[in-house]
Amino acid sequence: QSALTQPASVSGSPGQSITISCTGTSSDVGGYNYVSWYQQHPGKAPKLMIYDVSNRPSGVSNRFSGSKSGNTASLTISGLQAEDEADYYCSSYTSSTSVLFGGGTKLTVL
Amino acid sequence: QLQLQESGPGLVKPSETLSLTCTVSGGSISSSSYYWGWIRQPPGKGLEWIGSIYYSGSTYYNPSLKSRVTIFVDTSMSQFSLTLSSVTAADTAVYFCARHPTLHRVGLLGPYYVDVWGNGTTVTVSS
């Protein structure tokens, strides 16, 4: 199984909005509403930001939102802040009862 | 609040077996609501799911690693462990242990997202 496809990098200025895409297949992203997103700062463990496509865990800012259309899921961060600069990974449940991650996207806040 | 702590050797020789243990505290490893898993991250690269286990012992492995991976659980010690055989330099990574909610409520087996992560432990494969 190949990793989910994410852009290597995205950037935005403080206050702007950015969107990170995550493309899979009908066996993973497209087949289930079980996409999750993680934020990882350098040297730290990942942090869950979105689960089940669009649900935010308690404590995660409502500036983070998720959506899905077909085989592509998206993470949108609105009102960009310097602290949002990090790597972001998507993940999906798959038809082979496994977990598949995306290759990761580096977000730069200009 | 549930915490996960990885432990094990930081250096493993090529062709040998990597062994790591994750200790669960602040919650029950025997909960029917969760799987327990291992995820790794090579230096400068992305996340890779290795495999996960249910408290009953049911296991799910990444197909690309399945022939070399074993995950087992010791509920009496609140621990689950990973062994990875015949390691090479490509197995050098930060190894995270993790907790995954189940999808049993909708009739699906296997882990999905990770809601709790360990801090990670670095394993280097080198002679």
PDB file of C-alpha atoms in Angstrom:
ATOM      1  CA  GLN A   1       0.000   0.000   0.000  1.00  0.00           C
ATOM      2  CA  SER A   2       1.384   3.410  -0.952  1.00  0.00           C
ATOM      3  CA  ALA A   3       1.361   6.414   1.336  1.00  0.00           C
ATOM      4  CA  LEU A   4      -1.407   8.947   0.954  1.00  0.00           C
ATOM      5  CA  THR A   5      -0.347  11.880  -1.228  1.00  0.00           C
ATOM      6  CA  GLN A   6       0.220  15.264   0.377  1.00  0.00           C
ATOM      7  CA  PRO A   7       2.014  18.362  -0.974  1.00  0.00           C
ATOM      8  CA  ALA A   8       5.551  18.551   0.363  1.00  0.00           C
ATOM      9  CA  SER A   9       5.128  22.128   1.505  1.00  0.00           C
ATOM     10  CA  VAL A  10       2.655  24.965   1.837  1.00  0.00           C
ATOM     11  CA  SER A  11       3.081  28.482   3.141  1.00  0.00           C
ATOM     12  CA  GLY A  12       1.002  31.431   4.206  1.00  0.00           C
ATOM     13  CA  SER A  13       1.216  34.727   6.014  1.00  0.00           C
ATOM     14  CA  PRO A  14      -0.131  35.347   9.513  1.00  0.00           C
ATOM     15  CA  GLY A  15      -3.887  35.783   9.450  1.00  0.00           C
ATOM     16  CA  GLN A  16      -4.337  34.009   6.136  1.00  0.00           C
ATOM     17  CA  SER A  17      -5.907  30.607   5.516  1.00  0.00           C
ATOM     18  CA  ILE A  18      -4.208  27.602   3.992  1.00  0.00           C
ATOM     19  CA  THR A  19      -5.432  24.190   2.890  1.00  0.00           C
ATOM     20  CA  ILE A  20      -3.466  20.941   2.815  1.00  0.00           C
ATOM     21  CA  SER A  21      -4.758  18.133   0.633  1.00  0.00           C
ATOM     22  CA  CYS A  22      -4.479  14.394   1.190  1.00  0.00           C
ATOM     23  CA  THR A  23      -5.261  12.102  -1.721  1.00  0.00           C
ATOM     24  CA  GLY A  24      -5.847   8.376  -1.467  1.00  0.00           C
ATOM     25  CA  THR A  25      -8.039   5.785  -3.126  1.00  0.00           C
ATOM     26  CA  SER A  26     -11.464   4.261  -2.756  1.00  0.00           C
ATOM     27  CA  SER A  27      -9.862   1.680  -0.441  1.00  0.00           C
ATOM     28  CA  ASP A  28      -8.906   4.275   2.122  1.00  0.00           C
ATOM     29  CA  VAL A  29      -9.786   7.990   2.053  1.00  0.00           C
ATOM     30  CA  GLY A  30     -12.643   7.599  -0.398  1.00  0.00           C
ATOM     31  CA  GLY A  31     -14.102   4.511   1.190  1.00  0.00           C
ATOM     32  CA  TYR A  32     -14.426   5.643   4.795  1.00  0.00           C
ATOM     33  CA  ASN A  33     -15.055   8.783   6.792  1.00  0.00           C
ATOM     34  CA  TYR A  34     -12.111   7.926   8.996  1.00  0.00           C
ATOM     35  CA  VAL A  35      -9.465  10.441   8.001  1.00  0.00           C
ATOM     36  CA  SER A  36      -7.370  12.067  10.706  1.00  0.00           C
ATOM     37  CA  TRP A  37      -4.804  14.871  10.766  1.00  0.00           C
ATOM     38  CA  TYR A  38      -1.768  15.359  13.001  1.00  0.00           C
ATOM     39  CA  GLN A  39       0.489  18.312  13.756  1.00  0.00           C
ATOM     40  CA  GLN A  40       4.142  17.645  14.564  1.00  0.00           C
ATOM     41  CA  HIS A  41       6.636  20.213  15.776  1.00  0.00           C
ATOM     42  CA  PRO A  42      10.360  19.391  15.474  1.00  0.00           C
ATOM     43  CA  GLY A  43      11.523  16.815  17.987  1.00  0.00           C
ATOM     44  CA  LYS A  44       8.024  16.253  19.330  1.00  0.00           C
ATOM     45  CA  ALA A  45       5.435  13.531  19.063  1.00  0.00           C
ATOM     46  CA  PRO A  46       2.557  14.173  16.652  1.00  0.00           C
ATOM     47  CA  LYS A  47      -0.633  15.703  18.047  1.00  0.00           C
ATOM     48  CA  LEU A  48      -4.114  14.751  16.883  1.00  0.00           C
ATOM     49  CA  MET A  49      -5.869  17.756  15.326  1.00  0.00           C
ATOM     50  CA  ILE A  50      -8.800  16.233  13.403  1.00  0.00           C
ATOM     51  CA  TYR A  51     -10.441  12.791  13.410  1.00  0.00           C
ATOM     52  CA  ASP A  52     -13.337  11.277  11.468  1.00  0.00           C
ATOM     53  CA  VAL A  53     -12.708  13.797   8.647  1.00  0.00           C
ATOM     54  CA  SER A  54     -13.935  16.880  10.485  1.00  0.00           C
ATOM     55  CA  ASN A  55     -14.106  16.324  14.251  1.00  0.00           C
ATOM     56  CA  ARG A  56     -11.807  18.275  16.554  1.00  0.00           C
ATOM     57  CA  PRO A  57     -10.585  16.765  19.830  1.00  0.00           C
ATOM     58  CA  SER A  58     -11.170  18.792  22.939  1.00  0.00           C
ATOM     59  CA  GLY A  59      -8.631  21.592  23.218  1.00  0.00           C
ATOM     60  CA  VAL A  60      -7.864  21.944  19.514  1.00  0.00           C
ATOM     61  CA  SER A  61      -8.504  25.420  18.138  1.00  0.00           C
ATOM     62  CA  ASN A  62     -11.535  25.889  15.898  1.00  0.00           C
ATOM     63  CA  ARG A  63      -9.159  27.497  13.402  1.00  0.00           C
ATOM     64  CA  PHE A  64      -8.474  23.917  12.308  1.00  0.00           C
ATOM     65  CA  SER A  65     -11.118  22.235  10.163  1.00  0.00           C
ATOM     66  CA  GLY A  66     -11.317  19.168   7.962  1.00  0.00           C
ATOM     67  CA  SER A  67     -13.343  18.045   4.990  1.00  0.00           C
ATOM     68  CA  LYS A  68     -13.437  15.361   2.319  1.00  0.00           C
ATOM     69  CA  SER A  69     -14.562  15.026  -1.264  1.00  0.00           C
ATOM     70  CA  GLY A  70     -14.193  11.721  -3.033  1.00  0.00           C
ATOM     71  CA  ASN A  71     -10.696  10.333  -2.547  1.00  0.00           C
ATOM     72  CA  THR A  72      -9.255  13.631  -1.282  1.00  0.00           C
ATOM     73  CA  ALA A  73      -9.386  14.973   2.246  1.00  0.00           C
ATOM     74  CA  SER A  74      -8.358  18.491   3.237  1.00  0.00           C
ATOM     75  CA  LEU A  75      -7.161  20.288   6.321  1.00  0.00           C
ATOM     76  CA  THR A  76      -7.799  24.024   6.477  1.00  0.00           C
ATOM     77  CA  ILE A  77      -6.116  26.319   8.966  1.00  0.00           C
ATOM     78  CA  SER A  78      -7.630  29.771   9.189  1.00  0.00           C
ATOM     79  CA  GLY A  79      -6.133  32.845  10.843  1.00  0.00           C
ATOM     80  CA  LEU A  80      -2.610  31.457  10.534  1.00  0.00           C
ATOM     81  CA  GLN A  81      -0.388  31.987  13.533  1.00  0.00           C
ATOM     82  CA  ALA A  82       3.362  31.577  13.925  1.00  0.00           C
ATOM     83  CA  GLU A  83       2.799  28.604  16.243  1.00  0.00           C
ATOM     84  CA  ASP A  84       1.041  26.733  13.420  1.00  0.00           C
ATOM     85  CA  GLU A  85       4.379  26.284  11.637  1.00  0.00           C
ATOM     86  CA  ALA A  86       4.927  22.531  11.779  1.00  0.00           C
ATOM     87  CA  ASP A  87       4.658  19.332   9.781  1.00  0.00           C
ATOM     88  CA  TYR A  88       1.161  18.003   9.136  1.00  0.00           C
ATOM     89  CA  TYR A  89       0.247  14.399   8.391  1.00  0.00           C
ATOM     90  CA  CYS A  90      -3.007  12.879   7.276  1.00  0.00           C
ATOM     91  CA  SER A  91      -3.985   9.296   7.987  1.00  0.00           C
ATOM     92  CA  SER A  92      -6.801   7.003   6.954  1.00  0.00           C
ATOM     93  CA  TYR A  93      -8.358   3.703   7.927  1.00  0.00           C
ATOM     94  CA  THR A  94      -8.075   1.243   5.044  1.00  0.00           C
ATOM     95  CA  SER A  95     -10.031  -1.702   3.704  1.00  0.00           C
ATOM     96  CA  SER A  96      -7.146  -3.999   4.690  1.00  0.00           C
ATOM     97  CA  THR A  97      -7.689  -3.065   8.373  1.00  0.00           C
ATOM     98  CA  SER A  98      -4.505  -1.063   8.479  1.00  0.00           C
ATOM     99  CA  VAL A  99      -3.467   2.509   9.079  1.00  0.00           C
ATOM    100  CA  LEU A 100      -2.030   4.554   6.231  1.00  0.00           C
ATOM    101  CA  PHE A 101      -0.244   7.875   6.656  1.00  0.00           C
ATOM    102  CA  GLY A 102       0.440  10.624   4.171  1.00  0.00           C
ATOM    103  CA  GLY A 103       3.985  11.678   3.365  1.00  0.00           C
ATOM    104  CA  GLY A 104       3.637  14.870   5.374  1.00  0.00           C
ATOM    105  CA  THR A 105       3.403  18.574   4.542  1.00  0.00           C
ATOM    106  CA  LYS A 106       5.696  21.253   5.936  1.00  0.00           C
ATOM    107  CA  LEU A 107       3.775  24.415   6.747  1.00  0.00           C
ATOM    108  CA  THR A 108       5.780  27.619   6.750  1.00  0.00           C
ATOM    109  CA  VAL A 109       4.282  30.773   8.240  1.00  0.00           C
ATOM    110  CA  LEU A 110       5.915  33.643   6.395  1.00  0.00           C
TER     111      LEU A 110
ATOM    112  CA  GLN B   1      -4.592  11.019  32.129  1.00  0.00           C
ATOM    113  CA  LEU B   2      -3.244   8.154  30.094  1.00  0.00           C
ATOM    114  CA  GLN B   3       0.481   8.132  29.399  1.00  0.00           C
ATOM    115  CA  LEU B   4       2.631   5.908  27.217  1.00  0.00           C
ATOM    116  CA  GLN B   5       6.365   5.411  27.727  1.00  0.00           C
ATOM    117  CA  GLU B   6       8.667   3.611  25.327  1.00  0.00           C
ATOM    118  CA  SER B   7      11.754   1.781  26.553  1.00  0.00           C
ATOM    119  CA  GLY B   8      14.483  -0.330  25.012  1.00  0.00           C
ATOM    120  CA  PRO B   9      17.989  -0.266  23.532  1.00  0.00           C
ATOM    121  CA  GLY B  10      18.936   2.800  21.534  1.00  0.00           C
ATOM    122  CA  LEU B  11      21.467   0.907  19.426  1.00  0.00           C
ATOM    123  CA  VAL B  12      20.955  -2.357  17.571  1.00  0.00           C
ATOM    124  CA  LYS B  13      23.421  -4.155  15.306  1.00  0.00           C
ATOM    125  CA  PRO B  14      22.499  -4.980  11.693  1.00  0.00           C
ATOM    126  CA  SER B  15      20.809  -8.380  11.248  1.00  0.00           C
ATOM    127  CA  GLU B  16      19.838  -8.488  14.922  1.00  0.00           C
ATOM    128  CA  THR B  17      16.385  -8.059  16.488  1.00  0.00           C
ATOM    129  CA  LEU B  18      15.046  -4.733  17.733  1.00  0.00           C
ATOM    130  CA  SER B  19      12.927  -4.988  20.888  1.00  0.00           C
ATOM    131  CA  LEU B  20      10.911  -2.188  22.451  1.00  0.00           C
ATOM    132  CA  THR B  21       8.333  -2.042  25.227  1.00  0.00           C
ATOM    133  CA  CYS B  22       5.606   0.503  25.887  1.00  0.00           C
ATOM    134  CA  THR B  23       4.292   0.935  29.427  1.00  0.00           C
ATOM    135  CA  VAL B  24       0.741   2.198  29.839  1.00  0.00           C
ATOM    136  CA  SER B  25      -0.097   4.272  32.900  1.00  0.00           C
ATOM    137  CA  GLY B  26      -3.136   6.248  33.975  1.00  0.00           C
ATOM    138  CA  GLY B  27      -5.535   3.909  32.198  1.00  0.00           C
ATOM    139  CA  SER B  28      -6.258   0.262  31.488  1.00  0.00           C
ATOM    140  CA  ILE B  29      -4.515  -1.618  28.708  1.00  0.00           C
ATOM    141  CA  SER B  30      -7.394  -4.117  28.915  1.00  0.00           C
ATOM    142  CA  SER B  31      -9.980  -1.580  27.771  1.00  0.00           C
ATOM    143  CA  SER B  32     -12.208  -2.915  24.994  1.00  0.00           C
ATOM    144  CA  SER B  33     -12.249   0.540  23.412  1.00  0.00           C
ATOM    145  CA  TYR B  34      -8.678   0.696  22.178  1.00  0.00           C
ATOM    146  CA  TYR B  35      -5.905  -0.892  20.184  1.00  0.00           C
ATOM    147  CA  TRP B  36      -2.246  -0.320  21.097  1.00  0.00           C
ATOM    148  CA  GLY B  37       0.237   0.306  18.340  1.00  0.00           C
ATOM    149  CA  TRP B  38       3.695   1.175  17.102  1.00  0.00           C
ATOM    150  CA  ILE B  39       4.554   3.882  14.589  1.00  0.00           C
ATOM    151  CA  ARG B  40       8.011   4.922  13.437  1.00  0.00           C
ATOM    152  CA  GLN B  41       9.629   7.917  11.792  1.00  0.00           C
ATOM    153  CA  PRO B  42      13.031   7.660  10.063  1.00  0.00           C
ATOM    154  CA  PRO B  43      15.224  10.755  10.361  1.00  0.00           C
ATOM    155  CA  GLY B  44      13.814  13.570   8.257  1.00  0.00           C
ATOM    156  CA  LYS B  45      10.998  11.405   6.907  1.00  0.00           C
ATOM    157  CA  GLY B  46       7.317  10.766   7.479  1.00  0.00           C
ATOM    158  CA  LEU B  47       5.325   8.515   9.776  1.00  0.00           C
ATOM    159  CA  GLU B  48       4.967   4.790   9.121  1.00  0.00           C
ATOM    160  CA  TRP B  49       2.488   2.559  10.938  1.00  0.00           C
ATOM    161  CA  ILE B  50       4.154  -0.687  12.032  1.00  0.00           C
ATOM    162  CA  GLY B  51       1.291  -2.551  13.650  1.00  0.00           C
ATOM    163  CA  SER B  52      -1.229  -2.678  16.467  1.00  0.00           C
ATOM    164  CA  ILE B  53      -2.645  -5.121  19.009  1.00  0.00           C
ATOM    165  CA  TYR B  54      -5.896  -5.530  20.932  1.00  0.00           C
ATOM    166  CA  TYR B  55      -5.830  -6.519  24.598  1.00  0.00           C
ATOM    167  CA  SER B  56      -7.091  -9.969  23.598  1.00  0.00           C
ATOM    168  CA  GLY B  57      -3.970 -10.460  21.477  1.00  0.00           C
ATOM    169  CA  SER B  58      -5.419  -9.854  18.002  1.00  0.00           C
ATOM    170  CA  THR B  59      -2.794  -8.198  15.848  1.00  0.00           C
ATOM    171  CA  TYR B  60      -2.725  -6.072  12.707  1.00  0.00           C
ATOM    172  CA  TYR B  61       0.527  -5.428  10.853  1.00  0.00           C
ATOM    173  CA  ASN B  62       1.778  -3.217   8.043  1.00  0.00           C
ATOM    174  CA  PRO B  63       2.009  -5.602   5.061  1.00  0.00           C
ATOM    175  CA  SER B  64       5.442  -4.237   4.154  1.00  0.00           C
ATOM    176  CA  LEU B  65       6.854  -5.196   7.568  1.00  0.00           C
ATOM    177  CA  LYS B  66       4.675  -8.146   8.487  1.00  0.00           C
ATOM    178  CA  SER B  67       7.316 -10.819   7.883  1.00  0.00           C
ATOM    179  CA  ARG B  68       9.664  -9.221  10.429  1.00  0.00           C
ATOM    180  CA  VAL B  69       7.286  -7.807  13.053  1.00  0.00           C
ATOM    181  CA  THR B  70       5.752  -9.274  16.190  1.00  0.00           C
ATOM    182  CA  ILE B  71       3.661  -7.289  18.670  1.00  0.00           C
ATOM    183  CA  PHE B  72       2.506  -8.835  21.926  1.00  0.00           C
ATOM    184  CA  VAL B  73       0.732  -7.620  25.036  1.00  0.00           C
ATOM    185  CA  ASP B  74       1.237  -8.327  28.729  1.00  0.00           C
ATOM    186  CA  THR B  75      -1.898  -7.071  30.444  1.00  0.00           C
ATOM    187  CA  SER B  76      -0.569  -7.986  33.917  1.00  0.00           C
ATOM    188  CA  MET B  77       2.304  -5.550  33.421  1.00  0.00           C
ATOM    189  CA  SER B  78       0.266  -2.979  31.454  1.00  0.00           C
ATOM    190  CA  GLN B  79       2.786  -3.276  28.665  1.00  0.00           C
ATOM    191  CA  PHE B  80       2.878  -4.101  25.000  1.00  0.00           C
ATOM    192  CA  SER B  81       6.014  -4.834  23.043  1.00  0.00           C
ATOM    193  CA  LEU B  82       7.469  -4.760  19.554  1.00  0.00           C
ATOM    194  CA  THR B  83      10.084  -7.004  18.022  1.00  0.00           C
ATOM    195  CA  LEU B  84      11.507  -6.318  14.566  1.00  0.00           C
ATOM    196  CA  SER B  85      13.896  -8.934  13.222  1.00  0.00           C
ATOM    197  CA  SER B  86      16.769  -8.769  10.744  1.00  0.00           C
ATOM    198  CA  VAL B  87      17.172  -5.020  11.076  1.00  0.00           C
ATOM    199  CA  THR B  88      19.136  -2.860   8.658  1.00  0.00           C
ATOM    200  CA  ALA B  89      20.097   0.792   8.605  1.00  0.00           C
ATOM    201  CA  ALA B  90      16.706   1.504   7.027  1.00  0.00           C
ATOM    202  CA  ASP B  91      15.100   0.607  10.361  1.00  0.00           C
ATOM    203  CA  THR B  92      16.843   3.517  12.084  1.00  0.00           C
ATOM    204  CA  ALA B  93      14.019   5.724  13.325  1.00  0.00           C
ATOM    205  CA  VAL B  94      12.170   7.273  16.212  1.00  0.00           C
ATOM    206  CA  TYR B  95       9.700   4.650  17.399  1.00  0.00           C
ATOM    207  CA  PHE B  96       6.430   5.855  18.954  1.00  0.00           C
ATOM    208  CA  CYS B  97       3.929   3.768  20.847  1.00  0.00           C
ATOM    209  CA  ALA B  98       0.324   4.830  20.486  1.00  0.00           C
ATOM    210  CA  ARG B  99      -3.299   4.287  21.439  1.00  0.00           C
ATOM    211  CA  HIS B 100      -5.961   3.869  18.756  1.00  0.00           C
ATOM    212  CA  PRO B 101      -9.714   3.911  19.342  1.00  0.00           C
ATOM    213  CA  THR B 102     -11.598   1.007  17.788  1.00  0.00           C
ATOM    214  CA  LEU B 103     -14.313   0.995  15.135  1.00  0.00           C
ATOM    215  CA  HIS B 104     -16.121  -1.938  16.684  1.00  0.00           C
ATOM    216  CA  ARG B 105     -19.235   0.204  17.128  1.00  0.00           C
ATOM    217  CA  VAL B 106     -19.676   0.199  13.337  1.00  0.00           C
ATOM    218  CA  GLY B 107     -18.605  -3.404  12.847  1.00  0.00           C
ATOM    219  CA  LEU B 108     -15.092  -2.699  11.584  1.00  0.00           C
ATOM    220  CA  LEU B 109     -11.951  -4.340  12.894  1.00  0.00           C
ATOM    221  CA  GLY B 110      -8.504  -2.851  13.228  1.00  0.00           C
ATOM    222  CA  PRO B 111      -7.108   0.432  14.519  1.00  0.00           C
ATOM    223  CA  TYR B 112      -7.634   3.854  13.057  1.00  0.00           C
ATOM    224  CA  TYR B 113      -6.558   7.255  14.365  1.00  0.00           C
ATOM    225  CA  VAL B 114      -4.106   7.790  17.215  1.00  0.00           C
ATOM    226  CA  ASP B 115      -5.425   9.774  20.139  1.00  0.00           C
ATOM    227  CA  VAL B 116      -2.494   9.298  22.522  1.00  0.00           C
ATOM    228  CA  TRP B 117       1.191   9.137  21.573  1.00  0.00           C
ATOM    229  CA  GLY B 118       4.283   8.230  23.551  1.00  0.00           C
ATOM    230  CA  ASN B 119       7.204  10.644  23.424  1.00  0.00           C
ATOM    231  CA  GLY B 120       9.148   8.357  21.128  1.00  0.00           C
ATOM    232  CA  THR B 121      12.479   6.604  21.458  1.00  0.00           C
ATOM    233  CA  THR B 122      15.341   6.748  18.979  1.00  0.00           C
ATOM    234  CA  VAL B 123      16.708   3.466  17.696  1.00  0.00           C
ATOM    235  CA  THR B 124      19.861   3.438  15.596  1.00  0.00           C
ATOM    236  CA  VAL B 125      20.914   0.385  13.613  1.00  0.00           C
ATOM    237  CA  SER B 126      24.677   0.361  13.328  1.00  0.00           C
ATOM    238  CA  SER B 127      27.603  -1.944  13.937  1.00  0.00           C
TER     239      SER B 127
END
